[in-house]
CSV table of C-alpha atoms and ligand atoms in Angstrom, one decimal:
chain,number,residue,atom,x,y,z
A,1,UNK,CA,72.7,23.5,-33.6
A,2,UNK,CA,74.5,20.1,-33.4
A,3,UNK,CA,77.8,21.7,-32.5
A,4,UNK,CA,78.7,25.3,-31.9
A,5,UNK,CA,82.2,26.1,-32.9
A,6,UNK,CA,84.1,29.3,-32.2
A,7,UNK,CA,87.2,30.4,-34.1
A,8,UNK,CA,89.3,33.0,-32.4
A,9,UNK,CA,92.2,34.8,-34.2
A,10,UNK,CA,94.2,37.8,-33.0
A,11,UNK,CA,94.4,40.8,-35.3
A,12,UNK,CA,97.8,41.5,-36.9
A,13,UNK,CA,99.2,39.6,-33.9
A,14,UNK,CA,102.9,40.4,-33.7
A,15,UNK,CA,102.3,43.9,-35.0
A,16,UNK,CA,99.5,44.7,-32.5
A,17,UNK,CA,101.7,43.5,-29.6
A,18,UNK,CA,104.6,45.9,-30.7
A,19,UNK,CA,102.1,48.7,-31.1
A,20,UNK,CA,100.6,48.1,-27.7
A,21,UNK,CA,104.1,48.3,-26.1
A,22,UNK,CA,105.3,51.3,-28.1
A,23,UNK,CA,102.6,53.9,-28.7
A,24,UNK,CA,104.7,55.8,-31.2
A,25,UNK,CA,104.2,52.9,-33.6
A,26,UNK,CA,100.4,53.1,-33.5
A,27,UNK,CA,98.6,54.1,-36.7
A,28,UNK,CA,101.8,53.6,-38.8
A,29,UNK,CA,102.6,51.0,-41.4
A,30,UNK,CA,104.6,48.5,-39.2
A,31,UNK,CA,106.2,45.5,-40.8
A,32,UNK,CA,107.4,42.6,-38.5
A,33,UNK,CA,109.9,40.3,-40.0
A,34,UNK,CA,113.3,40.8,-41.6
A,35,UNK,CA,114.9,44.2,-42.1
A,36,UNK,CA,114.7,45.5,-45.7
A,37,UNK,CA,118.4,45.0,-46.2
A,38,UNK,CA,118.3,41.4,-44.9
A,39,UNK,CA,117.2,38.2,-46.6
A,40,UNK,CA,113.8,37.1,-45.4
A,41,UNK,CA,110.0,37.6,-45.3
A,42,UNK,CA,107.3,39.5,-43.7
A,43,UNK,CA,105.9,37.7,-40.7
A,44,UNK,CA,103.0,40.1,-40.4
A,45,UNK,CA,102.2,43.7,-40.7
A,46,UNK,CA,99.8,46.3,-39.3
A,47,UNK,CA,96.6,47.0,-41.1
A,48,UNK,CA,98.1,50.4,-42.2
A,49,UNK,CA,100.9,48.5,-44.0
A,50,UNK,CA,98.3,46.2,-45.6
A,51,UNK,CA,96.9,49.2,-47.4
A,52,UNK,CA,100.1,49.3,-49.4
A,53,UNK,CA,99.7,45.7,-50.4
A,54,UNK,CA,102.2,44.2,-47.9
A,55,UNK,CA,101.2,40.7,-46.7
A,56,UNK,CA,102.4,37.9,-44.5
A,57,UNK,CA,104.9,35.6,-46.2
A,58,UNK,CA,105.9,38.3,-48.7
A,59,UNK,CA,109.6,38.7,-49.5
A,60,UNK,CA,110.9,41.7,-47.5
A,61,UNK,CA,112.4,43.3,-50.6
A,62,UNK,CA,108.9,43.3,-52.2
A,63,UNK,CA,107.4,44.7,-49.1
A,64,UNK,CA,110.0,47.5,-49.1
A,65,UNK,CA,109.2,48.3,-52.7
A,66,UNK,CA,105.5,48.6,-51.8
A,67,UNK,CA,106.1,50.4,-48.6
A,68,UNK,CA,109.5,52.1,-48.3
A,69,UNK,CA,108.3,54.4,-45.5
A,70,UNK,CA,107.1,51.6,-43.3
A,71,UNK,CA,108.7,50.8,-40.0
A,72,UNK,CA,110.5,47.5,-40.1
A,73,UNK,CA,111.1,45.4,-37.0
A,74,UNK,CA,112.4,42.0,-36.0
A,75,UNK,CA,109.9,39.8,-34.1
A,76,UNK,CA,110.1,39.2,-30.3
A,77,UNK,CA,109.0,35.6,-30.1
A,78,UNK,CA,109.4,35.2,-26.3
A,79,UNK,CA,107.0,38.0,-25.8
A,80,UNK,CA,104.5,36.6,-28.2
A,81,UNK,CA,104.7,33.1,-26.7
A,82,UNK,CA,104.0,34.4,-23.2
A,83,UNK,CA,101.0,36.4,-24.5
A,84,UNK,CA,99.9,33.3,-26.4
A,85,UNK,CA,99.9,31.2,-23.3
A,86,UNK,CA,97.7,33.8,-21.5
A,87,UNK,CA,95.4,33.9,-24.6
A,88,UNK,CA,94.9,30.1,-24.7
A,89,UNK,CA,94.2,30.2,-21.0
A,90,UNK,CA,91.4,32.7,-21.5
A,91,UNK,CA,90.0,30.7,-24.4
A,92,UNK,CA,90.2,27.3,-22.7
A,93,UNK,CA,88.1,28.6,-19.9
A,94,UNK,CA,85.1,28.8,-22.2
A,95,UNK,CA,85.4,25.6,-24.2
A,96,UNK,CA,84.9,21.9,-23.6
A,97,UNK,CA,87.7,21.4,-26.1
A,98,UNK,CA,90.1,23.8,-27.7
A,99,UNK,CA,92.4,23.2,-30.6
A,100,UNK,CA,95.3,25.5,-30.9
A,101,UNK,CA,96.2,26.2,-34.5
A,102,UNK,CA,98.8,28.9,-34.0
A,103,UNK,CA,100.1,31.2,-31.3
A,104,UNK,CA,97.2,33.5,-31.9
A,105,UNK,CA,94.5,31.2,-33.2
A,106,UNK,CA,92.3,28.4,-31.9
A,107,UNK,CA,89.1,26.5,-32.5
A,108,UNK,CA,86.8,26.2,-29.5
A,109,UNK,CA,84.0,23.8,-29.0
A,110,UNK,CA,81.5,25.8,-27.0
A,111,UNK,CA,78.5,23.6,-27.7
A,112,UNK,CA,78.0,22.8,-24.1
A,113,UNK,CA,78.9,26.1,-22.5
A,114,UNK,CA,77.0,28.2,-25.0
A,115,UNK,CA,73.9,26.0,-25.6
A,116,UNK,CA,72.6,28.6,-28.1
A,117,UNK,CA,73.8,31.1,-30.6
A,118,UNK,CA,73.0,33.8,-28.1
A,119,UNK,CA,75.1,32.0,-25.5
A,120,UNK,CA,78.0,31.8,-27.9
A,121,UNK,CA,77.6,35.6,-28.6
A,122,UNK,CA,78.0,36.2,-24.9
A,123,UNK,CA,81.1,34.0,-24.6
A,124,UNK,CA,82.6,35.8,-27.6
A,125,UNK,CA,81.9,39.1,-26.0
A,126,UNK,CA,83.5,38.0,-22.7
A,127,UNK,CA,86.6,36.7,-24.6
A,128,UNK,CA,87.0,39.9,-26.5
A,129,UNK,CA,86.6,42.0,-23.4
A,130,UNK,CA,89.1,40.0,-21.4
A,131,UNK,CA,91.6,40.0,-24.2
A,132,UNK,CA,91.4,43.8,-24.2
A,133,UNK,CA,91.4,44.2,-20.4
A,134,UNK,CA,94.1,41.6,-19.6
A,135,UNK,CA,96.3,42.0,-22.7
A,136,UNK,CA,95.4,45.2,-24.4
A,137,UNK,CA,94.8,43.4,-27.7
A,138,UNK,CA,91.9,42.9,-30.1
A,139,UNK,CA,90.8,39.7,-31.7
A,140,UNK,CA,88.2,38.5,-34.2
A,141,UNK,CA,85.8,35.8,-33.4
A,142,UNK,CA,83.7,33.7,-35.6
A,143,UNK,CA,80.8,31.4,-34.5
A,144,UNK,CA,79.4,28.7,-36.7
A,145,UNK,CA,78.1,25.2,-37.1
A,146,UNK,CA,81.4,23.9,-38.4
A,147,UNK,CA,85.1,24.6,-38.2
A,148,UNK,CA,85.4,25.8,-41.8
A,149,UNK,CA,82.5,28.2,-41.3
A,150,UNK,CA,83.8,29.4,-38.0
A,151,UNK,CA,87.2,30.2,-39.5
A,152,UNK,CA,85.5,32.0,-42.4
A,153,UNK,CA,83.4,33.9,-39.9
A,154,UNK,CA,86.3,35.1,-37.9
A,155,UNK,CA,87.9,36.5,-41.1
A,156,UNK,CA,84.7,38.2,-42.2
A,157,UNK,CA,84.8,41.3,-40.0
A,158,UNK,CA,88.5,41.6,-39.2
A,159,UNK,CA,89.9,43.5,-37.3
A,160,UNK,CA,88.1,43.4,-34.0
A,161,UNK,CA,85.3,41.5,-35.7
A,162,UNK,CA,82.5,39.2,-34.7
A,163,UNK,CA,80.4,37.2,-37.2
A,164,UNK,CA,78.0,34.2,-37.1
A,165,UNK,CA,77.3,31.6,-39.6
A,166,UNK,CA,74.5,29.5,-38.0
A,167,UNK,CA,73.8,27.0,-40.8
A,168,UNK,CA,75.4,25.4,-43.8
A,169,UNK,CA,73.0,27.3,-46.0
A,170,UNK,CA,74.2,30.6,-44.6
A,171,UNK,CA,77.8,29.6,-45.3
A,172,UNK,CA,77.1,28.6,-48.9
A,173,UNK,CA,75.2,31.8,-49.5
A,174,UNK,CA,78.0,33.9,-48.1
A,175,UNK,CA,80.8,32.5,-50.2
A,176,UNK,CA,79.1,31.2,-53.3
A,177,UNK,CA,80.3,33.9,-55.6
A,178,UNK,CA,83.7,34.3,-54.1
A,179,UNK,CA,87.0,33.0,-55.5
A,180,UNK,CA,87.8,29.3,-54.7
A,181,UNK,CA,90.5,30.5,-52.4
A,182,UNK,CA,87.9,31.5,-49.9
A,183,UNK,CA,87.8,27.7,-49.0
A,184,UNK,CA,91.0,27.9,-47.0
A,185,UNK,CA,91.9,24.2,-47.9
A,186,UNK,CA,92.4,25.4,-51.4
A,187,UNK,CA,96.0,26.5,-51.6
A,188,UNK,CA,97.7,28.6,-54.3
A,189,UNK,CA,98.6,25.5,-56.4
A,190,UNK,CA,95.1,24.0,-56.3
A,191,UNK,CA,93.6,27.4,-57.1
A,192,UNK,CA,95.8,27.7,-60.1
A,193,UNK,CA,94.7,24.3,-61.4
A,194,UNK,CA,91.0,25.1,-60.8
A,195,UNK,CA,91.3,28.5,-62.4
A,196,UNK,CA,93.0,27.0,-65.5
A,197,UNK,CA,90.0,24.7,-65.8
A,198,UNK,CA,87.6,27.6,-65.7
A,199,UNK,CA,86.6,27.0,-62.1
A,200,UNK,CA,86.8,30.3,-60.5
A,201,UNK,CA,84.1,30.6,-57.8
A,202,UNK,CA,82.6,28.3,-55.2
A,203,UNK,CA,79.5,28.2,-57.4
A,204,UNK,CA,81.7,26.8,-60.2
A,205,UNK,CA,82.9,24.0,-57.8
A,206,UNK,CA,79.4,23.1,-56.9
A,207,UNK,CA,78.4,23.0,-60.5
A,208,UNK,CA,81.4,20.9,-61.6
A,209,UNK,CA,82.1,18.5,-58.8
A,210,UNK,CA,83.4,15.7,-61.0
A,211,UNK,CA,85.8,18.0,-62.7
A,212,UNK,CA,87.2,19.2,-59.3
A,213,UNK,CA,87.7,15.6,-58.2
A,214,UNK,CA,89.4,14.8,-61.5
A,215,UNK,CA,91.7,17.7,-61.1
A,216,UNK,CA,92.5,17.4,-57.4
A,217,UNK,CA,91.7,13.8,-56.4
A,218,UNK,CA,91.0,13.1,-52.8
A,219,UNK,CA,91.5,16.7,-51.8
A,220,UNK,CA,89.0,17.6,-54.5
A,221,UNK,CA,86.3,15.5,-52.9
A,222,UNK,CA,86.9,17.3,-49.6
A,223,UNK,CA,86.8,20.7,-51.4
A,224,UNK,CA,83.5,19.8,-53.0
A,225,UNK,CA,82.1,18.9,-49.6
A,226,UNK,CA,83.2,22.1,-48.1
A,227,UNK,CA,81.8,24.1,-51.0
A,228,UNK,CA,78.5,22.5,-50.0
A,229,UNK,CA,78.9,23.5,-46.4
A,230,UNK,CA,79.5,20.0,-45.2
A,231,UNK,CA,82.1,19.7,-42.5
A,232,UNK,CA,81.5,17.5,-39.4
A,233,UNK,CA,85.0,17.7,-38.0
A,234,UNK,CA,85.3,17.9,-34.3
A,235,UNK,CA,87.5,20.3,-32.3
A,236,UNK,CA,90.4,18.0,-31.2
A,237,UNK,CA,93.1,19.3,-28.9
A,238,UNK,CA,95.8,17.6,-30.9
A,239,UNK,CA,98.8,19.8,-30.1
A,240,UNK,CA,100.4,18.0,-27.3
A,241,UNK,CA,102.1,21.1,-25.9
A,242,UNK,CA,98.7,22.9,-25.9
A,243,UNK,CA,96.8,19.9,-24.5
A,244,UNK,CA,99.1,19.6,-21.6
A,245,UNK,CA,96.9,21.2,-19.0
A,246,UNK,CA,93.4,21.9,-18.1
A,247,UNK,CA,92.7,24.5,-15.5
A,248,UNK,CA,90.0,26.5,-13.8
A,249,UNK,CA,90.4,29.6,-11.8
A,250,UNK,CA,88.2,32.3,-10.3
A,251,UNK,CA,88.9,35.9,-9.4
A,252,UNK,CA,87.0,37.2,-6.5
A,253,UNK,CA,85.1,40.5,-6.5
A,254,UNK,CA,86.7,41.2,-3.1
A,255,UNK,CA,89.8,39.7,-1.7
A,256,UNK,CA,89.3,36.6,0.5
A,257,UNK,CA,91.1,35.9,3.7
A,258,UNK,CA,89.0,33.0,4.9
A,259,UNK,CA,91.0,29.9,4.0
A,260,UNK,CA,88.2,27.5,4.9
A,261,UNK,CA,86.2,29.2,2.2
A,262,UNK,CA,89.1,28.8,-0.3
A,263,UNK,CA,89.3,25.2,0.7
A,264,UNK,CA,85.7,24.7,-0.1
A,265,UNK,CA,86.0,26.4,-3.4
A,266,UNK,CA,88.7,23.9,-4.4
A,267,UNK,CA,86.0,21.2,-4.3
A,268,UNK,CA,84.1,23.0,-7.1
A,269,UNK,CA,87.3,23.7,-9.1
A,270,UNK,CA,88.2,20.1,-8.8
A,271,UNK,CA,84.8,18.9,-10.1
A,272,UNK,CA,85.1,21.3,-13.1
A,273,UNK,CA,88.5,20.1,-14.0
A,274,UNK,CA,87.8,16.4,-13.8
A,275,UNK,CA,84.6,16.9,-15.7
A,276,UNK,CA,86.6,18.5,-18.5
A,277,UNK,CA,89.5,16.1,-18.4
A,278,UNK,CA,87.0,13.3,-18.8
A,279,UNK,CA,85.2,14.9,-21.7
A,280,UNK,CA,88.3,15.3,-23.7
A,281,UNK,CA,89.7,11.9,-22.6
A,282,UNK,CA,92.8,13.2,-20.9
A,283,UNK,CA,94.5,12.0,-17.8
A,284,UNK,CA,96.7,14.2,-15.7
A,285,UNK,CA,99.9,13.3,-13.8
A,286,UNK,CA,100.4,16.5,-11.9
A,287,UNK,CA,98.4,19.2,-10.2
A,288,UNK,CA,99.0,22.9,-9.7
A,289,UNK,CA,97.4,25.3,-7.3
A,290,UNK,CA,97.7,28.9,-8.2
A,291,UNK,CA,97.0,31.9,-6.0
A,292,UNK,CA,97.2,35.5,-6.7
A,293,UNK,CA,97.4,37.6,-3.6
A,294,UNK,CA,95.7,40.9,-3.0
A,295,UNK,CA,99.0,42.6,-3.9
A,296,UNK,CA,99.0,40.9,-7.3
A,297,UNK,CA,101.8,38.5,-6.4
A,298,UNK,CA,101.1,35.1,-7.8
A,299,UNK,CA,102.4,31.8,-6.6
A,300,UNK,CA,101.9,28.3,-7.9
A,301,UNK,CA,102.5,25.0,-6.1
A,302,UNK,CA,102.6,21.7,-7.8
A,303,UNK,CA,102.7,18.0,-6.9
A,304,UNK,CA,102.3,14.8,-8.8
A,305,UNK,CA,99.1,12.9,-8.8
A,306,UNK,CA,98.4,9.4,-9.9
A,307,UNK,CA,95.0,9.8,-11.1
A,308,UNK,CA,92.9,12.8,-12.1
A,309,UNK,CA,89.9,10.7,-12.8
A,310,UNK,CA,88.5,11.6,-9.5
A,311,UNK,CA,87.5,15.0,-8.3
A,312,UNK,CA,88.2,13.8,-4.7
A,313,UNK,CA,91.8,13.1,-5.5
A,314,UNK,CA,92.3,16.5,-7.3
A,315,UNK,CA,90.6,18.3,-4.4
A,316,UNK,CA,92.6,16.5,-1.7
A,317,UNK,CA,95.9,17.3,-3.5
A,318,UNK,CA,94.9,20.9,-4.1
A,319,UNK,CA,93.8,21.2,-0.4
A,320,UNK,CA,97.1,19.8,0.8
A,321,UNK,CA,98.9,22.4,-1.4
A,322,UNK,CA,96.7,25.2,0.0
A,323,UNK,CA,97.6,24.2,3.6
A,324,UNK,CA,101.2,25.1,3.0
A,325,UNK,CA,100.9,28.5,1.5
A,326,UNK,CA,101.3,31.9,3.1
A,327,UNK,CA,97.8,32.8,4.4
A,328,UNK,CA,97.4,36.2,3.0
A,329,UNK,CA,94.3,37.7,1.4
A,330,UNK,CA,93.7,36.2,-2.0
A,331,UNK,CA,92.1,37.7,-5.2
A,332,UNK,CA,92.4,34.6,-7.4
A,333,UNK,CA,92.5,30.9,-6.9
A,334,UNK,CA,92.9,28.2,-9.5
A,335,UNK,CA,93.8,24.6,-10.0
A,336,UNK,CA,95.2,23.0,-13.1
A,337,UNK,CA,96.1,19.4,-14.0
A,338,UNK,CA,99.1,19.0,-16.3
A,339,UNK,CA,101.2,16.6,-18.1
A,340,UNK,CA,98.1,15.3,-19.6
A,341,UNK,CA,98.2,12.3,-21.8
A,342,UNK,CA,95.5,11.0,-24.2
A,343,UNK,CA,95.5,7.6,-22.5
A,344,UNK,CA,96.2,6.5,-19.1
A,345,UNK,CA,99.5,4.7,-18.5
A,346,UNK,CA,98.6,1.1,-18.9
A,347,UNK,CA,101.3,0.1,-16.4
A,348,UNK,CA,100.0,-0.4,-13.0
A,349,UNK,CA,102.0,1.5,-10.5
A,350,UNK,CA,102.4,0.6,-6.9
A,351,UNK,CA,99.9,3.4,-5.9
A,352,UNK,CA,97.1,1.9,-7.9
A,353,UNK,CA,96.7,-0.8,-5.4
A,354,UNK,CA,95.7,1.7,-2.9
A,355,UNK,CA,93.3,3.6,-5.1
A,356,UNK,CA,89.7,3.6,-3.8
A,357,UNK,CA,87.0,2.1,-5.9
A,358,UNK,CA,84.8,4.4,-7.9
A,359,UNK,CA,81.9,3.8,-5.4
A,360,UNK,CA,83.9,5.1,-2.5
A,361,UNK,CA,84.9,8.2,-4.5
A,362,UNK,CA,81.2,8.8,-5.4
A,363,UNK,CA,80.3,8.7,-1.8
A,364,UNK,CA,83.1,11.0,-0.9
A,365,UNK,CA,82.1,13.6,-3.5
A,366,UNK,CA,78.6,13.5,-2.2
A,367,UNK,CA,79.7,14.0,1.3
A,368,UNK,CA,82.0,16.9,0.3
A,369,UNK,CA,79.1,18.5,-1.6
A,370,UNK,CA,76.7,18.0,1.3
A,371,UNK,CA,79.2,19.8,3.5
A,372,UNK,CA,79.1,22.8,1.1
A,373,UNK,CA,75.3,22.7,0.9
A,374,UNK,CA,75.1,22.9,4.6
A,375,UNK,CA,77.7,25.6,5.1
A,376,UNK,CA,76.5,27.9,2.4
A,377,UNK,CA,72.8,26.8,2.1
A,378,UNK,CA,73.3,25.9,-1.5
A,379,UNK,CA,71.6,23.0,-3.2
A,380,UNK,CA,74.1,21.1,-5.4
A,381,UNK,CA,72.2,17.9,-5.7
A,382,UNK,CA,71.0,17.6,-9.3
A,383,UNK,CA,72.5,20.9,-10.2
A,384,UNK,CA,76.0,19.8,-10.5
A,385,UNK,CA,76.2,20.0,-14.3
A,386,UNK,CA,75.5,23.7,-14.1
A,387,UNK,CA,78.7,24.3,-12.1
A,388,UNK,CA,80.7,23.2,-15.1
A,389,UNK,CA,79.6,26.4,-16.8
A,390,UNK,CA,82.1,29.2,-16.2
A,391,UNK,CA,79.4,31.8,-15.5
A,392,UNK,CA,77.7,29.6,-12.9
A,393,UNK,CA,80.9,28.6,-11.3
A,394,UNK,CA,81.8,32.3,-10.8
A,395,UNK,CA,78.3,33.2,-9.5
A,396,UNK,CA,78.4,30.2,-7.1
A,397,UNK,CA,81.8,31.2,-5.8
A,398,UNK,CA,80.7,34.8,-5.3
A,399,UNK,CA,77.6,33.5,-3.5
A,400,UNK,CA,79.8,31.3,-1.2
A,401,UNK,CA,82.1,34.3,-0.6
A,402,UNK,CA,79.2,36.6,0.5
A,403,UNK,CA,77.5,33.8,2.5
A,404,UNK,CA,80.4,32.2,4.1
A,405,UNK,CA,79.9,31.2,7.7
B,1,LIG,N1,103.0,34.6,-39.1
B,1,LIG,C1,104.3,34.4,-39.7
B,1,LIG,N2,104.4,34.1,-41.0
B,1,LIG,C2,103.3,33.9,-41.8
B,1,LIG,C3,102.0,34.1,-41.3
B,1,LIG,C4,101.9,34.4,-39.9
B,1,LIG,O1,105.3,34.5,-39.0
B,1,LIG,N3,103.4,33.6,-43.1
B,1,LIG,C5,102.9,35.0,-37.7
B,1,LIG,C6,102.8,36.5,-37.6
B,1,LIG,C7,101.4,36.7,-37.2
B,1,LIG,C8,100.9,35.5,-36.6
B,1,LIG,O2,101.7,34.4,-37.1
B,1,LIG,O3,101.2,37.9,-36.4
B,1,LIG,C9,99.5,35.2,-36.8
B,1,LIG,O4,99.2,34.9,-38.1
B,1,LIG,P1,97.8,35.4,-38.8
B,1,LIG,O5,97.8,34.8,-40.1
B,1,LIG,O6,96.7,35.2,-37.9
B,1,LIG,O7,98.1,37.0,-39.1
B,1,LIG,P2,97.9,38.2,-38.1
B,1,LIG,O8,97.4,37.8,-36.8
B,1,LIG,O9,99.2,38.9,-38.1
B,1,LIG,O10,96.8,39.1,-38.9
B,1,LIG,P3,95.3,38.9,-39.1
B,1,LIG,O11,94.7,40.1,-38.4
B,1,LIG,O12,95.0,38.9,-40.6
B,1,LIG,O13,94.9,37.6,-38.4
B,2,LIG,MG1,95.7,36.6,-36.6
């Protein structure tokens, strides 16, 4: 597969959060949005409420007519936002690029991490497990060759679903006899126009492409393409507030008190981060070190950096931050770079004059890695690209922990 794209979407997001936090709501028709006597709409509702025909975006009065015995609740956005941040952190770990679509939804490019469909299945499994373990929530995951197909796939087995659409042909076969609305770029108005012209299914679109283009113009051309399974769009982290940081962290199987070991692990984390920042063309301006101690207390320490192009810089800054923390046993260590911008500031700052040349940095990385190789009897030379995979990173870190001098 040329690209492997994952679409993750939480199930009945706001409603599931409220049910998680209040067990007496579980199994009931729960409607989040306005109160029935207020003006407003349904933000979302539990699957139990959906049985009555209640839907997102529906006028609350209409919802009340359909489901008068439902439980109505206002949303708690701060809570959802905090959960969303945690979710995107989990998701970002497994993707070379991630595109946040909503608080509860993202496209992930897992081509490199997954390599194969089987690899993607494993990543999906890990994401689902972590989402349950760390947040007590379920999500649905779709894996496919394109964004459109991945989104369709995540819808396919909701809730708590998983579905794959490996090839364009599979996508077309799956949706060919469904209503045109299955192509999510077809909105209510476009669907109405198509229906009025006798174009009801995806098959009808495929058989009448000129008519679709005549009716819908440029959008029509795009719809015809999608109806044929063609969609080469990339996963682009376009939401600035979501693209603001790239991080890597590892949780140890046993708490670590050896701060030299932690320092060495920073080398690997720095390499991973810089690799990813480069791949998505982002440059950081600040760096954060995060530690969770054995007693679950977390701390984070930040400082500005002038360039995150170099793993050496990121490592050095992180190491400096580590020097100044309380040296208690640690269960998690992570680095992130933040304030990312798509392009590097063109302006030369004073500090740039003192930046080492790429050569010197290369040498320094090599010497750092040689140090690790010696201390842990690990061979990094030539294997570096494997470290960028989350699983390998975790395994290597565990190996270092159990073999630390
Ligand atoms: N949302 C909203 N108004 C809408 C649609 C959604 O406020 N018209 C909010 C509430 C949802 C969240 O966004 O919980 C996510 O939207 P989804 O469309 O993914 O819907 P759900 O996650 O609630 O349900 P599903 O299981 O169908 O994904
Ligand atoms: Mg959802």
